[in-house]
Coordinates of C-alpha atoms in Angstrom, one line a residue:
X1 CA 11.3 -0.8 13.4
X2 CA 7.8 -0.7 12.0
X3 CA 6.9 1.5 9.4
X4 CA 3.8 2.7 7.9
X5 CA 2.9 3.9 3.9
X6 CA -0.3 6.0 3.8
X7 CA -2.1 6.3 0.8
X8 CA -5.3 8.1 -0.8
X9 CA -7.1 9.0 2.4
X10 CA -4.4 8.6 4.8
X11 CA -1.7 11.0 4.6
X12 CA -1.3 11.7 7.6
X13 CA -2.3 9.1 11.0
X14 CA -3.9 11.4 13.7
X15 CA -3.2 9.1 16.3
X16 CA 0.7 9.9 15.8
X17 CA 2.4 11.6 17.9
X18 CA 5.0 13.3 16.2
X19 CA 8.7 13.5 17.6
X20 CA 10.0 14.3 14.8
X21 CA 11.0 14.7 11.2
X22 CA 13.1 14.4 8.5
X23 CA 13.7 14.3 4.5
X24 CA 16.4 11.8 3.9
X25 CA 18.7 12.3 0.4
X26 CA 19.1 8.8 -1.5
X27 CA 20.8 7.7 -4.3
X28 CA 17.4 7.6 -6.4
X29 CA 16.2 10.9 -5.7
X30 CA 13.8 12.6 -3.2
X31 CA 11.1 10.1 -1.5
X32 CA 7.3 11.7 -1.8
X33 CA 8.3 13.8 1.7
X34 CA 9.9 13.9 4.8
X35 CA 10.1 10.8 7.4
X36 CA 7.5 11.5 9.7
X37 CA 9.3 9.7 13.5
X38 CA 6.7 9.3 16.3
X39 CA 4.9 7.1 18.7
X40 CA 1.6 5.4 18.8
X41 CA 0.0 4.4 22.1
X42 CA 3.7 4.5 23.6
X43 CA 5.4 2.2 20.5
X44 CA 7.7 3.8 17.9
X45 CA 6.6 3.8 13.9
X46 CA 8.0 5.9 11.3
X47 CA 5.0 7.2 8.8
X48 CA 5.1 8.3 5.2
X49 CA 2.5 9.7 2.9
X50 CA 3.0 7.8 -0.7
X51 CA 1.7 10.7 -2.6
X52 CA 3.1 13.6 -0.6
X53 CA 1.8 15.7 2.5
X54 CA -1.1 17.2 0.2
X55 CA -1.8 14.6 -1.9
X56 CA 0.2 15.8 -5.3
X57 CA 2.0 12.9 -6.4
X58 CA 0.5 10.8 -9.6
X59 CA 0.7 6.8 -8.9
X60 CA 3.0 6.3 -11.7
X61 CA 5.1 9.7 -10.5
X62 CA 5.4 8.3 -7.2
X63 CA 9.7 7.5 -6.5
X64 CA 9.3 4.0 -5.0
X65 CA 12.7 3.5 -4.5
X66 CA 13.5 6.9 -2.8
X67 CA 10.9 5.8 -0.3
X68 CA 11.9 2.1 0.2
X69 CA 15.5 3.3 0.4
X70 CA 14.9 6.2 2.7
X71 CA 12.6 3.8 5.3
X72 CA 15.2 1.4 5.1
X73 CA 18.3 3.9 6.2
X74 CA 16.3 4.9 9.1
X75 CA 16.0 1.1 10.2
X76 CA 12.5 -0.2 9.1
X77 CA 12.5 -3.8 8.6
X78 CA 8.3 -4.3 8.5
X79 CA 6.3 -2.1 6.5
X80 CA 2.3 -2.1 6.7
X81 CA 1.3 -0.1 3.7
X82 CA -2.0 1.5 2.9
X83 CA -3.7 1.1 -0.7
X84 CA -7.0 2.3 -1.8
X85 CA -8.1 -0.2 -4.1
X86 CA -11.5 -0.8 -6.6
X87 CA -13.6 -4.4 -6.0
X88 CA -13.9 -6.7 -8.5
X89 CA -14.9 -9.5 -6.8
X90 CA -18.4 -9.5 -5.4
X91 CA -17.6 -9.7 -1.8
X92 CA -15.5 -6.4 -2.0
X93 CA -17.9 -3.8 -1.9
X94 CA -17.3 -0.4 -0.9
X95 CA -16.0 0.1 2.2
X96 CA -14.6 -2.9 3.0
X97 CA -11.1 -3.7 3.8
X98 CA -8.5 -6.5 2.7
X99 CA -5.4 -7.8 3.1
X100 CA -4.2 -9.3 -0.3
X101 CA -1.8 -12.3 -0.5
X102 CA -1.0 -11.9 -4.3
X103 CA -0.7 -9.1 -6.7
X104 CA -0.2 -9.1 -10.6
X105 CA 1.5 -6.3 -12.1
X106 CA 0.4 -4.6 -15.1
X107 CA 2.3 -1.0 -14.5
X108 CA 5.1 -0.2 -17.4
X109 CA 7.9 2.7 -17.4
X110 CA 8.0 2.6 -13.5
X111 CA 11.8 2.2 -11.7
X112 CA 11.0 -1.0 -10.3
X113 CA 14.5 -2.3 -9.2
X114 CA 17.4 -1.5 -7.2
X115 CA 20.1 -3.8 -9.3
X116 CA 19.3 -2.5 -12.4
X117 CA 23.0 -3.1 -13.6
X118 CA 23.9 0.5 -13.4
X119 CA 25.0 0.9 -9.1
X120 CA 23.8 -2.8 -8.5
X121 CA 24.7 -6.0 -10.4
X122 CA 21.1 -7.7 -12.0
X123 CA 19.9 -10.2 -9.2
X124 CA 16.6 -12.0 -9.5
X125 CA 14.9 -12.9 -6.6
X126 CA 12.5 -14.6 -5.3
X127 CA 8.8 -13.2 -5.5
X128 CA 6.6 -16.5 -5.4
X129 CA 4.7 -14.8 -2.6
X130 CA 4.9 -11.2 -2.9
X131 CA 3.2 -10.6 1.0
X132 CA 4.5 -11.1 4.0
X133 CA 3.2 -14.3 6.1
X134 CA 4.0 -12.8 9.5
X135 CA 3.1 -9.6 8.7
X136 CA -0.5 -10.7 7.4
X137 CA -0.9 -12.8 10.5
X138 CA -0.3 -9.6 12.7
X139 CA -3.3 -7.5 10.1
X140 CA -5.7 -10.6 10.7
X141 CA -4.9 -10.8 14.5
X142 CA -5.3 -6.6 15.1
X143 CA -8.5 -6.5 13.4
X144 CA -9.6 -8.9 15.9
X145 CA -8.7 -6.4 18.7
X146 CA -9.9 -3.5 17.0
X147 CA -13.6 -5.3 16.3
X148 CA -13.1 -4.8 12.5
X149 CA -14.0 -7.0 9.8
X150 CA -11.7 -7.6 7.6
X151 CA -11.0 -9.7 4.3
X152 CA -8.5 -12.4 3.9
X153 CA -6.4 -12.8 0.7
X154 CA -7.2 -11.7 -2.6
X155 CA -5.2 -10.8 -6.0
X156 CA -4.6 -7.3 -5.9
X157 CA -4.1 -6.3 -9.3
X158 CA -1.6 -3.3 -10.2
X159 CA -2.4 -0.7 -13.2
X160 CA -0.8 2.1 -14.1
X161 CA -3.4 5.1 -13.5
X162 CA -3.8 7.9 -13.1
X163 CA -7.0 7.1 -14.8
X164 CA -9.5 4.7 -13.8
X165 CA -10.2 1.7 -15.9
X166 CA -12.8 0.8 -18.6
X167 CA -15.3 -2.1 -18.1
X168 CA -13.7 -3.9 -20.5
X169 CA -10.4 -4.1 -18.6
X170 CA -11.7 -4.8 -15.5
X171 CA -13.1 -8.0 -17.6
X172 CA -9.3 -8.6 -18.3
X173 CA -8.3 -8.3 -15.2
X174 CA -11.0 -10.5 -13.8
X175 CA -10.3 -13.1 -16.3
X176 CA -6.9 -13.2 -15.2
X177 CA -7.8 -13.9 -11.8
X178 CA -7.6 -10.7 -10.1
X179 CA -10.5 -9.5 -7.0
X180 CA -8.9 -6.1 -6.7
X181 CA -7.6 -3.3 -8.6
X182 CA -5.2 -0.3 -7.5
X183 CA -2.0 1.7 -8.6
X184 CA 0.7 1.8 -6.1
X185 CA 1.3 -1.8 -5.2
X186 CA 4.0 -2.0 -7.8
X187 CA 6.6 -1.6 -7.7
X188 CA 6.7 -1.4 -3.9
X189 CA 6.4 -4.7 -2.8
X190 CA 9.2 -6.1 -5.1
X191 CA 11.3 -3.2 -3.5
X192 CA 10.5 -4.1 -0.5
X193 CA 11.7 -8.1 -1.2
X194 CA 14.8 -6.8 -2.6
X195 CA 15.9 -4.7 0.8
X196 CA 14.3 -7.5 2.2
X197 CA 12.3 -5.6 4.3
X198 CA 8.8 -7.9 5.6
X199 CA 6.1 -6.1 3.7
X200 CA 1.9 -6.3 3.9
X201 CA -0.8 -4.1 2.8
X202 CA -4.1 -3.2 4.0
X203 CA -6.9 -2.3 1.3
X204 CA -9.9 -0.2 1.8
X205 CA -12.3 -0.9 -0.7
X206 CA -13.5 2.6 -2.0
X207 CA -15.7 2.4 -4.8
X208 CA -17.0 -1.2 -6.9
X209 CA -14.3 -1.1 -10.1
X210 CA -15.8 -0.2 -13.6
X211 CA -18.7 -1.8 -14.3
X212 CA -19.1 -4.0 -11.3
X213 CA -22.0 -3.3 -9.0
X214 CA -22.9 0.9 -8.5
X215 CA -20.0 1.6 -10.8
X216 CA -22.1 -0.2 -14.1
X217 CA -22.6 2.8 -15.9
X218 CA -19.5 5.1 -14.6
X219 CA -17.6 6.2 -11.3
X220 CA -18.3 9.2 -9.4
X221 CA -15.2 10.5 -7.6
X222 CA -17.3 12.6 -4.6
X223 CA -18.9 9.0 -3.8
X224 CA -15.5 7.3 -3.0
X225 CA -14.4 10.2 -0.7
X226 CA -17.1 9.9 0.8
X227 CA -16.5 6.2 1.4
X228 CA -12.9 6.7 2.5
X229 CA -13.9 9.2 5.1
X230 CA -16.1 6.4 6.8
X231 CA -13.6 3.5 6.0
X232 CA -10.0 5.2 7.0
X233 CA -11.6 6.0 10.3
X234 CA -11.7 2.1 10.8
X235 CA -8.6 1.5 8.7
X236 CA -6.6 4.3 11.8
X237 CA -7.9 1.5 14.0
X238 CA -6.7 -1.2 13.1
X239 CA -3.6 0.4 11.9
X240 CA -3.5 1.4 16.1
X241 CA -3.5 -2.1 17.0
X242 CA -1.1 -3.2 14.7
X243 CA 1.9 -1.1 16.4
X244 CA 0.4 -2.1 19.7
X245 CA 1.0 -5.9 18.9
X246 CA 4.1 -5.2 17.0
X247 CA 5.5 -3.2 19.6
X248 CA 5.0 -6.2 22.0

């Protein structure tokens, strides 16, 4: 079962058709909002809005592993997730979307494992690459159907918001070898490995990060929802023709 995470711009898909819905209980807590079950152009995909239905939900206040946990109990074994991100590098302008292959994590306080010694014995596993091959394949290969460009690999690097970053840490982050910079990637993705559920993530680009390109002398937040209205109307596309060839 395929199942997709929306975040800042998407939180809700409008080419869903909605069978149903449910808010599952866990052991870790409520998930950001209720299991949204439906079908898109005839294939099944459960949806869920990271940050709630309306958008309320801090990065760091978002329970990763009520959501992980609840898309697991209801069968999801891929997840496609959805992250708004800032571009460092110069070939991640605005409105451009990418599919990283490796993330650095610089988040702190966050519950960001299930074996945490308490319910679960400590386990250590395996996070060399944190993306899922056949999942990125299947990104690459529906944004040839859809007709939409899209970026190959990149270092999506993970901070812990809500606030934006100074120039100077986007320096850091560059120096350290990152091309992106968002708030949710972490501690999903490790969750994701440890239920061992296949995990990718597609990145619209919404605004250059701190003192990179426009954003030299500050960040304007109306210009990057204007940039995500433009962008998530390509990112609903490809999303579209991700079920379709997952579904086959």
């Amino acid at each position: 079962m395929l199942g997709i995470i929306g975040g800042t711009g998407l939180t809700q898909l409008a080419n869903l058709t909605i069978t149903g819905r449910q808010l599952i209980r866990t052991p870790y807590g409520e998930p950001s909002g209720p299991l949204l079950f439906g079908e898109m152009c005839g294939h099944p995909v459960i949806f869920l809005a990271r940050h709630g239905n309306g958008h309320t939900i801090p990065p760091h206040a978002v329970n990763y592993r009520a959501n992980m946990w609840a898309l697991q109990s209801e069968g999801v074994t891929d997840i496609v997730a959805v992250a708004t991100v800032g571009g460092i590098h110069e070939t991640l302008k605005p409105s451009t979307v990418v599919v990283p292959d490796q993330i650095i994590d610089y988040t702190h306080g966050r519950k960001n494992t299930f074996y945490d010694g308490v319910d679960k014995l400590v386990k250590h596993i395996d996070f060399t690459e944190p993306y899922s091959e056949k999942l990125i394949d299947l990104c690459k290969q529906a944004a040839q159907l859809a007709n939409e460009s899209l970026i190959d690999g990149g270092v999506y690097a993970c901070v812990q918001g809500p606030r934006l970053e100074t120039a100077a840490e986007i320096n850091r982050l560059e120096r350290d070898g990152a091309t992106m910079v968002g708030m949710t990637g972490m501690p999903e993705a490790v969750l994701a490995r440890e239920l061992e559920i296949n995990y990718a993530a597609i990145c619209p680009v919404a605004n250059y990060a701190a003192g990179r390109g426009n954003s030299l002398h500050g960040i304007k937040y109306e210009d990057i929802g204007a940039v995500l209205d433009e962008t998530m109307h390509r990112v609903r596309n490809l999303i579209e023709q991700v079920v379709i060839i997952y579904g086959h």
